[in-house]
Amino acid sequence: MDEALLLRKKEVASEPISKERRCWQLLLRDGSMTGIMQFLLENPVFAMAAKQFDLAADVLELPQDLRERTKWPKRMIVVSVPVKMDSGEVRIFPGYRVQHHLTLGPGKGGLRYAPSVDLGEVAALAMWMSWKCALMDLPYGGAKGGVACDPRTMSQRELESLTRRFTAELLPFIGPKTDVPAPDMGTTEQMMAWIMDTYSSHEGHAVPSVVTGKPVNVGGSLGRREATGRGVAFLANRAADLLKLPPESRVIVQGFGNVGSYAAYAMARFGSRIVGVGDISGGLYNPAGLPLGEVSEYLAKNRTLEGCPHGQWMTNEELLVQPCEILIPAATERVITAEIAAKLQCRILAEGANGPTTPDADQILEARGDVFVIPDILCNSGGVTVSYFEWVQGLQSFFWSESEVYDRLYRLMEPTLARVLKFAKDRGVSHRIAALAIGIQKVAEARRVRGLYP
Ligand code: GLU
């Protein structure tokens, strides 16, 4: 062996193993699936999604081979995205797209831009998309993608460059019939327009259905922007009716981005009092009610809620446990931990975010029995459902009015809520396990009946 290489090998052997290197070692070990599985399970978000899957698969008594086929992702794509920054420096960003399953149709799911994005998190989010689309009876698989970057510190030009190059790297894997991205945390309608433009330029004609959550003037759907938040509010209200809560319920919304802000406005329109809102820096609480318009203006101007004069400032953990009837976590994963679950003072937990509640917290909520959980894959499914409507409208070049969009959305959400509640009651399981089990069963059954090829 070349001496320099031998020396390098010795050096490498004596270096302490970094987390990343250990991950790659696991990933590549024996070239077998076991390494890939261990690699994914080392990620706390994936471990959580896998645990939820196991619990639901136990309830369904899924046979072992079908369980394995249903659980692990079909494709994981990792790309490097070089971007010329405004400073002139070229930076390489890691980009990911995981297609968890493609059994029932094209992959579907958002793209996330955040510093914390990694392959394990994206794989977990892709898995949740699979169960969400199946639960809502959408003709899709499940997928998710993202780039590890901090969009808040990047210029519009840098973001455009990043988005176009990321799209170019994904060209062989996306398309209206293969995989259809959409917005998620840190991505916007403008970015979806750049994705559509980049893809269309390569095809030689406009292909609006390659992406959803686009601006309306390039084939987006009326109502898509507000759909996730409004869907959350719709289900929270249905739950409040079931629990016979007074119309003027107190609501706390943690996360004031695309999901949380529209959920808060919709809840206020339904007659609720918004007593708390939070963003990444902390929470604003006022038991008398917050003036939403002024709070939004403050956030738009200052890019943080901190210092907003309309309420008391506190940490996100404190905000989550203030008294209210409806709590809407609408930010990121794993914010409702076991410790917080024990202290929650809400009657309804309406999960606007993906994966906000840990399995330990779920156990506590089940034991308490006094919190009505609307699980994420049901609660925030308004977004992907209206994405489906957008995709259909684009494929047919026939567009609907906003009231048609919402009429169809609520007509899908209402019976799905009833189906989840019935499954939970009949089988004596939590709402979360019921929702997951319905989604998982549909995918597993489709896999079984399609069979193995060859
Ligand atoms: N990112 C959203 C979600 O987590 C929407 C996905 C989509 O519209 O495809 O459900």
Short mmCIF file of C-alpha atoms and ligand atoms in Angstrom, two decimals:
data_model
loop_
_atom_site.label_atom_id
_atom_site.label_comp_id
_atom_site.label_asym_id
_atom_site.label_seq_id
_atom_site.Cartn_x
_atom_site.Cartn_y
_atom_site.Cartn_z
CA MET A 1 0.00 0.00 0.00
CA ASP A 2 1.10 3.56 -0.73
CA GLU A 3 3.08 4.86 2.26
CA ALA A 4 1.20 8.14 2.54
CA LEU A 5 -2.09 6.29 2.59
CA LEU A 6 -0.79 3.91 5.25
CA LEU A 7 0.28 6.85 7.37
CA ARG A 8 -3.12 8.51 6.96
CA LYS A 9 -4.84 5.28 7.96
CA LYS A 10 -2.76 5.19 11.17
CA GLU A 11 -3.57 8.82 11.88
CA VAL A 12 -7.25 8.22 11.32
CA ALA A 13 -7.21 5.21 13.63
CA SER A 14 -5.74 7.29 16.44
CA GLU A 15 -8.14 10.26 16.02
CA PRO A 16 -11.04 10.31 18.45
CA ILE A 17 -14.14 9.20 16.52
CA SER A 18 -16.43 12.15 15.85
CA LYS A 19 -20.20 11.68 15.92
CA GLU A 20 -20.37 12.18 12.15
CA ARG A 21 -17.65 9.65 11.44
CA ARG A 22 -19.26 7.10 13.70
CA CYS A 23 -22.52 7.64 11.81
CA TRP A 24 -20.83 7.06 8.48
CA GLN A 25 -19.08 3.97 9.82
CA LEU A 26 -22.42 2.59 10.92
CA LEU A 27 -24.04 3.57 7.67
CA LEU A 28 -21.44 1.83 5.57
CA ARG A 29 -20.78 -1.18 7.81
CA ASP A 30 -20.86 -4.43 5.81
CA GLY A 31 -22.89 -2.55 3.23
CA SER A 32 -25.88 -4.14 4.96
CA MET A 33 -29.28 -2.75 6.00
CA THR A 34 -28.31 -3.23 9.66
CA GLY A 35 -25.78 -0.40 9.46
CA ILE A 36 -28.33 1.91 7.87
CA MET A 37 -30.92 1.02 10.50
CA GLN A 38 -28.50 1.67 13.36
CA PHE A 39 -27.42 4.93 11.77
CA LEU A 40 -31.02 6.12 11.61
CA LEU A 41 -31.87 4.93 15.10
CA GLU A 42 -28.99 6.99 16.53
CA ASN A 43 -30.98 10.08 15.60
CA PRO A 44 -33.40 10.99 18.42
CA VAL A 45 -36.17 12.15 16.06
CA PHE A 46 -35.96 8.99 13.95
CA ALA A 47 -35.80 6.86 17.12
CA MET A 48 -39.05 8.53 18.22
CA ALA A 49 -40.80 7.92 14.89
CA ALA A 50 -39.58 4.30 14.92
CA LYS A 51 -40.86 3.79 18.47
CA GLN A 52 -44.29 5.14 17.51
CA PHE A 53 -44.29 2.83 14.49
CA ASP A 54 -43.46 -0.22 16.66
CA LEU A 55 -46.27 0.58 19.10
CA ALA A 56 -48.84 0.92 16.31
CA ALA A 57 -47.52 -2.16 14.47
CA ASP A 58 -47.96 -4.16 17.71
CA VAL A 59 -51.60 -3.09 17.89
CA LEU A 60 -52.05 -4.16 14.25
CA GLU A 61 -50.13 -7.41 14.91
CA LEU A 62 -48.21 -6.82 11.68
CA PRO A 63 -46.15 -9.86 10.67
CA GLN A 64 -42.39 -9.30 11.06
CA ASP A 65 -41.45 -9.23 7.36
CA LEU A 66 -44.23 -6.79 6.45
CA ARG A 67 -43.30 -4.70 9.46
CA GLU A 68 -39.71 -4.35 8.25
CA ARG A 69 -40.77 -3.58 4.68
CA THR A 70 -43.16 -0.91 5.90
CA LYS A 71 -40.88 0.74 8.43
CA TRP A 72 -37.59 1.49 6.66
CA PRO A 73 -37.21 4.19 4.00
CA LYS A 74 -37.23 3.18 0.35
CA ARG A 75 -34.70 5.80 -0.84
CA MET A 76 -32.41 8.26 0.94
CA ILE A 77 -30.77 10.82 -1.31
CA VAL A 78 -27.87 12.93 0.01
CA VAL A 79 -26.48 15.72 -2.15
CA SER A 80 -23.94 18.47 -1.69
CA VAL A 81 -25.12 21.89 -2.71
CA PRO A 82 -22.39 24.40 -3.55
CA VAL A 83 -23.43 28.04 -3.27
CA LYS A 84 -21.49 31.17 -4.05
CA MET A 85 -22.16 33.41 -1.06
CA ASP A 86 -22.41 37.20 -1.31
CA SER A 87 -18.92 37.41 0.20
CA GLY A 88 -17.53 35.56 -2.84
CA GLU A 89 -16.79 32.44 -0.77
CA VAL A 90 -18.21 29.11 -2.01
CA ARG A 91 -19.95 27.12 0.70
CA ILE A 92 -21.18 23.56 0.43
CA PHE A 93 -24.47 22.76 2.13
CA PRO A 94 -25.66 19.18 2.73
CA GLY A 95 -29.09 18.51 1.19
CA TYR A 96 -31.38 15.54 1.71
CA ARG A 97 -34.51 13.97 0.26
CA VAL A 98 -35.88 10.80 1.80
CA GLN A 99 -38.66 8.92 0.01
CA HIS A 100 -40.02 6.72 2.74
CA HIS A 101 -42.44 4.83 0.56
CA LEU A 102 -43.77 5.13 -2.98
CA THR A 103 -46.27 2.28 -2.90
CA LEU A 104 -49.44 4.34 -3.34
CA GLY A 105 -48.20 7.17 -5.54
CA PRO A 106 -45.49 9.82 -5.81
CA GLY A 107 -43.56 10.84 -2.72
CA LYS A 108 -45.08 13.89 -1.01
CA GLY A 109 -43.74 16.17 1.67
CA GLY A 110 -42.05 19.44 2.43
CA LEU A 111 -38.52 20.78 2.31
CA ARG A 112 -37.03 22.14 5.50
CA TYR A 113 -34.26 24.75 5.70
CA ALA A 114 -32.77 24.88 9.21
CA PRO A 115 -29.32 24.47 10.76
CA SER A 116 -30.44 21.32 12.60
CA VAL A 117 -31.59 19.42 9.47
CA ASP A 118 -29.90 16.03 9.09
CA LEU A 119 -30.58 12.72 7.41
CA GLY A 120 -32.14 11.08 10.49
CA GLU A 121 -34.57 13.94 11.10
CA VAL A 122 -35.57 14.05 7.43
CA ALA A 123 -36.11 10.27 7.43
CA ALA A 124 -38.37 10.57 10.49
CA LEU A 125 -40.37 13.39 8.92
CA ALA A 126 -40.68 11.35 5.70
CA MET A 127 -42.04 8.42 7.69
CA TRP A 128 -44.66 10.65 9.32
CA MET A 129 -45.64 11.94 5.85
CA SER A 130 -46.30 8.32 4.81
CA TRP A 131 -48.78 7.74 7.63
CA LYS A 132 -50.31 11.23 7.23
CA CYS A 133 -51.03 10.83 3.51
CA ALA A 134 -52.37 7.31 4.04
CA LEU A 135 -54.57 8.41 6.96
CA MET A 136 -56.07 11.17 4.78
CA ASP A 137 -56.48 8.73 1.86
CA LEU A 138 -54.27 10.81 -0.43
CA PRO A 139 -52.79 8.89 -3.38
CA TYR A 140 -49.21 9.49 -2.31
CA GLY A 141 -46.19 7.93 -0.68
CA GLY A 142 -44.33 9.84 2.02
CA ALA A 143 -41.22 11.97 1.58
CA LYS A 144 -39.36 14.88 3.13
CA GLY A 145 -36.26 16.85 2.35
CA GLY A 146 -34.17 19.69 3.54
CA VAL A 147 -30.92 21.56 3.59
CA ALA A 148 -28.81 22.21 6.68
CA CYS A 149 -28.53 26.00 6.49
CA ASP A 150 -29.75 29.04 8.39
CA PRO A 151 -32.13 30.86 6.04
CA ARG A 152 -32.47 33.78 8.45
CA THR A 153 -28.84 34.75 7.94
CA MET A 154 -28.83 34.34 4.14
CA SER A 155 -29.68 36.93 1.49
CA GLN A 156 -32.47 36.38 -1.08
CA ARG A 157 -29.83 35.84 -3.77
CA GLU A 158 -28.03 33.20 -1.70
CA LEU A 159 -31.33 31.46 -0.96
CA GLU A 160 -32.29 31.47 -4.63
CA SER A 161 -28.92 30.04 -5.60
CA LEU A 162 -29.19 27.35 -2.91
CA THR A 163 -32.73 26.40 -3.88
CA ARG A 164 -32.03 26.20 -7.61
CA ARG A 165 -28.86 24.16 -7.15
CA PHE A 166 -30.58 21.82 -4.65
CA THR A 167 -33.39 21.34 -7.19
CA ALA A 168 -30.86 20.63 -9.93
CA GLU A 169 -29.23 17.95 -7.75
CA LEU A 170 -32.64 16.37 -7.17
CA LEU A 171 -33.77 16.49 -10.83
CA PRO A 172 -33.48 12.71 -11.38
CA PHE A 173 -35.59 12.00 -8.30
CA ILE A 174 -38.46 14.51 -8.34
CA GLY A 175 -41.36 15.13 -10.72
CA PRO A 176 -45.19 15.23 -10.74
CA LYS A 177 -45.29 11.44 -10.93
CA THR A 178 -42.27 10.58 -8.75
CA ASP A 179 -41.97 12.98 -5.84
CA VAL A 180 -43.60 16.35 -5.23
CA PRO A 181 -41.94 18.71 -2.70
CA ALA A 182 -43.70 21.50 -0.79
CA PRO A 183 -42.90 24.08 1.90
CA ASP A 184 -42.00 23.20 5.47
CA MET A 185 -40.10 25.03 8.23
CA GLY A 186 -37.85 27.72 6.77
CA THR A 187 -39.12 27.49 3.18
CA THR A 188 -41.58 29.78 1.41
CA GLU A 189 -43.84 30.12 -1.63
CA GLN A 190 -41.05 32.01 -3.39
CA MET A 191 -38.72 29.02 -2.99
CA MET A 192 -41.39 26.74 -4.46
CA ALA A 193 -41.59 29.09 -7.46
CA TRP A 194 -37.79 28.76 -7.94
CA ILE A 195 -38.09 24.97 -7.75
CA MET A 196 -40.85 25.00 -10.36
CA ASP A 197 -38.84 27.33 -12.59
CA THR A 198 -35.64 25.27 -12.36
CA TYR A 199 -37.46 21.99 -13.06
CA SER A 200 -39.53 23.53 -15.87
CA SER A 201 -36.44 25.02 -17.54
CA HIS A 202 -35.00 21.51 -17.81
CA GLU A 203 -38.24 20.06 -19.16
CA GLY A 204 -38.67 22.84 -21.72
CA HIS A 205 -42.20 23.74 -20.61
CA ALA A 206 -44.00 24.80 -17.42
CA VAL A 207 -44.55 21.90 -15.01
CA PRO A 208 -46.55 23.38 -12.13
CA SER A 209 -47.34 20.00 -10.53
CA VAL A 210 -43.69 19.26 -9.67
CA VAL A 211 -44.15 21.24 -6.47
CA THR A 212 -47.01 22.48 -4.27
CA GLY A 213 -47.34 25.51 -2.04
CA LYS A 214 -46.45 27.73 -5.01
CA PRO A 215 -47.66 31.31 -5.41
CA VAL A 216 -51.19 31.38 -6.85
CA ASN A 217 -50.06 33.22 -9.99
CA VAL A 218 -47.88 30.30 -11.12
CA GLY A 219 -50.44 27.56 -10.48
CA GLY A 220 -50.69 27.51 -6.69
CA SER A 221 -54.03 26.80 -5.01
CA LEU A 222 -56.17 29.38 -3.31
CA GLY A 223 -56.13 28.64 0.40
CA ARG A 224 -52.89 26.58 0.45
CA ARG A 225 -50.94 29.18 2.43
CA GLU A 226 -53.42 29.16 5.32
CA ALA A 227 -54.47 25.49 5.02
CA THR A 228 -52.33 23.87 7.73
CA GLY A 229 -53.21 26.48 10.37
CA ARG A 230 -56.90 26.58 9.46
CA GLY A 231 -57.09 22.79 9.50
CA VAL A 232 -55.57 22.76 12.99
CA ALA A 233 -58.15 25.33 14.14
CA PHE A 234 -61.01 23.38 12.54
CA LEU A 235 -60.09 20.17 14.39
CA ALA A 236 -59.39 21.98 17.67
CA ASN A 237 -62.90 23.41 17.46
CA ARG A 238 -64.45 20.05 16.67
CA ALA A 239 -62.68 18.66 19.76
CA ALA A 240 -63.86 21.62 21.86
CA ASP A 241 -67.45 20.87 20.75
CA LEU A 242 -67.03 17.19 21.69
CA LEU A 243 -65.75 18.19 25.13
CA LYS A 244 -68.51 20.83 25.40
CA LEU A 245 -66.01 23.59 26.18
CA PRO A 246 -67.32 27.16 26.29
CA PRO A 247 -66.97 29.04 22.96
CA GLU A 248 -64.55 31.56 24.41
CA SER A 249 -61.77 29.04 25.09
CA ARG A 250 -58.30 30.27 25.97
CA VAL A 251 -55.69 29.28 23.39
CA ILE A 252 -51.88 29.17 23.51
CA VAL A 253 -49.95 28.83 20.26
CA GLN A 254 -46.27 27.96 20.45
CA GLY A 255 -44.59 28.89 17.14
CA PHE A 256 -45.87 31.86 15.15
CA GLY A 257 -44.76 30.89 11.66
CA ASN A 258 -46.95 29.78 8.76
CA VAL A 259 -48.84 27.17 10.81
CA GLY A 260 -49.13 28.89 14.21
CA SER A 261 -50.06 32.35 12.97
CA TYR A 262 -52.91 31.16 10.70
CA ALA A 263 -54.10 28.77 13.42
CA ALA A 264 -54.20 31.65 15.91
CA TYR A 265 -56.12 33.93 13.53
CA ALA A 266 -58.60 31.17 12.71
CA MET A 267 -59.13 30.35 16.40
CA ALA A 268 -59.73 34.04 17.14
CA ARG A 269 -62.30 34.16 14.32
CA PHE A 270 -64.05 31.14 15.84
CA GLY A 271 -64.42 33.20 19.06
CA SER A 272 -61.48 31.95 21.14
CA ARG A 273 -59.21 34.18 23.21
CA ILE A 274 -55.52 33.89 22.29
CA VAL A 275 -53.73 34.19 25.64
CA GLY A 276 -50.26 33.10 24.56
CA VAL A 277 -48.04 32.99 21.50
CA GLY A 278 -44.41 31.97 21.25
CA ASP A 279 -41.56 32.02 18.79
CA ILE A 280 -38.03 30.65 18.83
CA SER A 281 -36.89 33.17 21.45
CA GLY A 282 -39.67 32.67 24.02
CA GLY A 283 -43.33 33.23 24.77
CA LEU A 284 -45.69 36.14 25.28
CA TYR A 285 -48.56 35.54 27.68
CA ASN A 286 -51.55 37.66 28.60
CA PRO A 287 -54.57 36.04 30.32
CA ALA A 288 -56.79 38.90 29.15
CA GLY A 289 -56.03 38.09 25.49
CA LEU A 290 -53.39 39.26 22.99
CA PRO A 291 -54.15 41.71 20.14
CA LEU A 292 -53.05 39.44 17.26
CA GLY A 293 -52.73 42.17 14.63
CA GLU A 294 -50.38 44.23 16.80
CA VAL A 295 -48.38 41.17 17.85
CA SER A 296 -47.91 40.16 14.19
CA GLU A 297 -46.84 43.70 13.29
CA TYR A 298 -44.31 43.70 16.11
CA LEU A 299 -42.91 40.34 14.93
CA ALA A 300 -42.68 41.47 11.31
CA LYS A 301 -40.82 44.62 12.36
CA ASN A 302 -38.47 43.16 14.97
CA ARG A 303 -38.17 39.54 13.73
CA THR A 304 -38.71 38.39 17.35
CA LEU A 305 -41.57 38.60 19.85
CA GLU A 306 -39.17 39.51 22.64
CA GLY A 307 -39.88 42.97 23.96
CA CYS A 308 -43.46 43.02 22.63
CA PRO A 309 -45.37 45.17 25.15
CA HIS A 310 -48.70 43.30 25.01
CA GLY A 311 -47.97 40.50 27.48
CA GLN A 312 -45.63 38.96 29.99
CA TRP A 313 -42.42 37.51 28.51
CA MET A 314 -41.41 33.97 29.50
CA THR A 315 -39.53 30.91 28.23
CA ASN A 316 -41.15 28.50 25.79
CA GLU A 317 -41.26 25.82 28.50
CA GLU A 318 -43.16 28.19 30.78
CA LEU A 319 -45.54 29.21 28.01
CA LEU A 320 -46.50 25.59 27.28
CA VAL A 321 -47.67 24.98 30.85
CA GLN A 322 -49.77 28.13 31.37
CA PRO A 323 -53.49 27.58 31.95
CA CYS A 324 -55.58 27.36 28.77
CA GLU A 325 -58.22 25.15 27.16
CA ILE A 326 -56.39 24.59 23.86
CA LEU A 327 -52.64 24.29 23.43
CA ILE A 328 -51.25 24.34 19.88
CA PRO A 329 -47.56 23.45 19.58
CA ALA A 330 -46.78 24.66 16.05
CA ALA A 331 -43.00 24.85 15.95
CA THR A 332 -40.71 21.88 16.00
CA GLU A 333 -40.29 18.31 17.28
CA ARG A 334 -39.99 17.08 20.87
CA VAL A 335 -41.07 20.18 22.76
CA ILE A 336 -43.62 18.37 24.93
CA THR A 337 -41.33 16.21 27.02
CA ALA A 338 -42.38 13.95 29.91
CA GLU A 339 -41.63 16.74 32.36
CA ILE A 340 -43.80 19.24 30.50
CA ALA A 341 -46.58 16.71 29.87
CA ALA A 342 -46.98 16.26 33.62
CA LYS A 343 -47.46 20.01 34.04
CA LEU A 344 -49.76 20.78 31.09
CA GLN A 345 -52.89 22.70 32.06
CA CYS A 346 -54.76 22.41 28.74
CA ARG A 347 -57.80 20.26 27.88
CA ILE A 348 -56.92 19.88 24.20
CA LEU A 349 -53.46 19.39 22.70
CA ALA A 350 -53.76 20.20 18.99
CA GLU A 351 -50.44 19.27 17.36
CA GLY A 352 -49.73 21.75 14.57
CA ALA A 353 -46.04 20.75 14.40
CA ASN A 354 -44.73 17.36 13.32
CA GLY A 355 -43.65 15.20 16.25
CA PRO A 356 -44.00 17.77 19.06
CA THR A 357 -44.73 15.15 21.77
CA THR A 358 -42.18 12.51 22.82
CA PRO A 359 -43.25 8.88 23.47
CA ASP A 360 -42.45 9.37 27.20
CA ALA A 361 -44.76 12.37 27.27
CA ASP A 362 -47.43 10.30 25.50
CA GLN A 363 -47.30 7.75 28.32
CA ILE A 364 -47.87 10.49 30.88
CA LEU A 365 -50.75 11.99 28.91
CA GLU A 366 -52.35 8.55 28.62
CA ALA A 367 -52.03 7.98 32.36
CA ARG A 368 -53.47 11.43 33.10
CA GLY A 369 -56.40 10.85 30.74
CA ASP A 370 -57.56 14.48 30.96
CA VAL A 371 -55.94 15.87 27.79
CA PHE A 372 -57.65 15.30 24.44
CA VAL A 373 -54.78 14.83 21.98
CA ILE A 374 -55.27 15.61 18.27
CA PRO A 375 -52.18 13.85 16.93
CA ASP A 376 -49.90 15.62 14.45
CA ILE A 377 -50.52 13.42 11.41
CA LEU A 378 -54.21 14.22 11.68
CA CYS A 379 -54.07 17.72 13.15
CA ASN A 380 -51.68 19.30 10.63
CA SER A 381 -52.88 17.31 7.61
CA GLY A 382 -54.70 20.35 6.16
CA GLY A 383 -51.45 21.46 4.52
CA VAL A 384 -50.70 18.31 2.57
CA THR A 385 -54.38 17.81 1.76
CA VAL A 386 -54.61 21.22 0.09
CA SER A 387 -51.25 20.42 -1.56
CA TYR A 388 -53.01 17.40 -3.04
CA PHE A 389 -55.80 19.70 -4.28
CA GLU A 390 -53.16 21.99 -5.78
CA TRP A 391 -51.47 19.05 -7.55
CA VAL A 392 -54.81 17.84 -8.95
CA GLN A 393 -55.77 21.36 -10.11
CA GLY A 394 -52.36 21.71 -11.81
CA LEU A 395 -52.59 18.33 -13.55
CA GLN A 396 -56.05 19.20 -14.87
CA SER A 397 -55.35 22.91 -15.48
CA PHE A 398 -58.69 23.53 -13.85
CA PHE A 399 -58.73 25.73 -10.77
CA TRP A 400 -61.12 25.88 -7.81
CA SER A 401 -62.45 28.74 -5.70
CA GLU A 402 -61.23 29.12 -2.12
CA SER A 403 -64.59 28.05 -0.72
CA GLU A 404 -64.47 24.84 -2.82
CA VAL A 405 -60.99 24.14 -1.43
CA TYR A 406 -62.07 24.53 2.21
CA ASP A 407 -65.36 22.79 1.70
CA ARG A 408 -63.52 19.73 0.38
CA LEU A 409 -60.84 19.98 3.08
CA TYR A 410 -63.28 20.01 5.98
CA ARG A 411 -65.33 17.24 4.34
CA LEU A 412 -62.21 15.07 4.46
CA MET A 413 -61.00 16.09 7.91
CA GLU A 414 -64.26 15.65 9.80
CA PRO A 415 -64.80 11.93 9.03
CA THR A 416 -61.10 11.21 9.49
CA LEU A 417 -61.29 12.61 13.02
CA ALA A 418 -64.33 10.40 13.64
CA ARG A 419 -62.48 7.36 12.25
CA VAL A 420 -59.51 7.96 14.56
CA LEU A 421 -61.73 8.41 17.62
CA LYS A 422 -63.67 5.24 16.81
CA PHE A 423 -60.50 3.16 16.29
CA ALA A 424 -59.12 4.49 19.61
CA LYS A 425 -62.32 3.62 21.44
CA ASP A 426 -62.82 0.19 19.86
CA ARG A 427 -59.21 -0.89 20.41
CA GLY A 428 -58.59 0.89 23.73
CA VAL A 429 -55.57 2.84 22.40
CA SER A 430 -54.55 6.52 22.37
CA HIS A 431 -55.61 8.86 19.57
CA ARG A 432 -52.01 8.93 18.35
CA ILE A 433 -51.69 5.16 18.07
CA ALA A 434 -55.10 5.01 16.39
CA ALA A 435 -54.14 7.58 13.74
CA LEU A 436 -50.77 5.93 13.11
CA ALA A 437 -52.29 2.46 12.96
CA ILE A 438 -54.87 3.51 10.34
CA GLY A 439 -52.12 5.04 8.18
CA ILE A 440 -49.66 2.19 8.68
CA GLN A 441 -52.26 -0.46 7.96
CA LYS A 442 -53.13 1.14 4.64
CA VAL A 443 -49.49 1.26 3.52
CA ALA A 444 -48.68 -2.26 4.79
CA GLU A 445 -51.76 -3.71 3.10
CA ALA A 446 -50.87 -2.01 -0.20
CA ARG A 447 -47.31 -3.38 0.06
CA ARG A 448 -48.62 -6.87 0.76
CA VAL A 449 -51.11 -6.91 -2.10
CA ARG A 450 -48.65 -5.45 -4.62
CA GLY A 451 -46.20 -8.20 -3.64
CA LEU A 452 -42.46 -8.44 -4.24
CA TYR A 453 -40.76 -7.80 -7.56
CA PRO A 454 -39.34 -10.00 -9.00
N1 GLU B 1 -44.67 20.28 5.20
C1 GLU B 1 -46.07 20.01 5.36
C2 GLU B 1 -46.28 18.79 6.24
O1 GLU B 1 -45.46 18.46 7.05
C3 GLU B 1 -46.81 19.96 4.02
C4 GLU B 1 -46.34 18.91 3.08
C5 GLU B 1 -46.96 19.02 1.69
O2 GLU B 1 -47.77 19.88 1.48
O3 GLU B 1 -46.57 18.20 0.86
O4 GLU B 1 -47.32 18.17 6.21
#
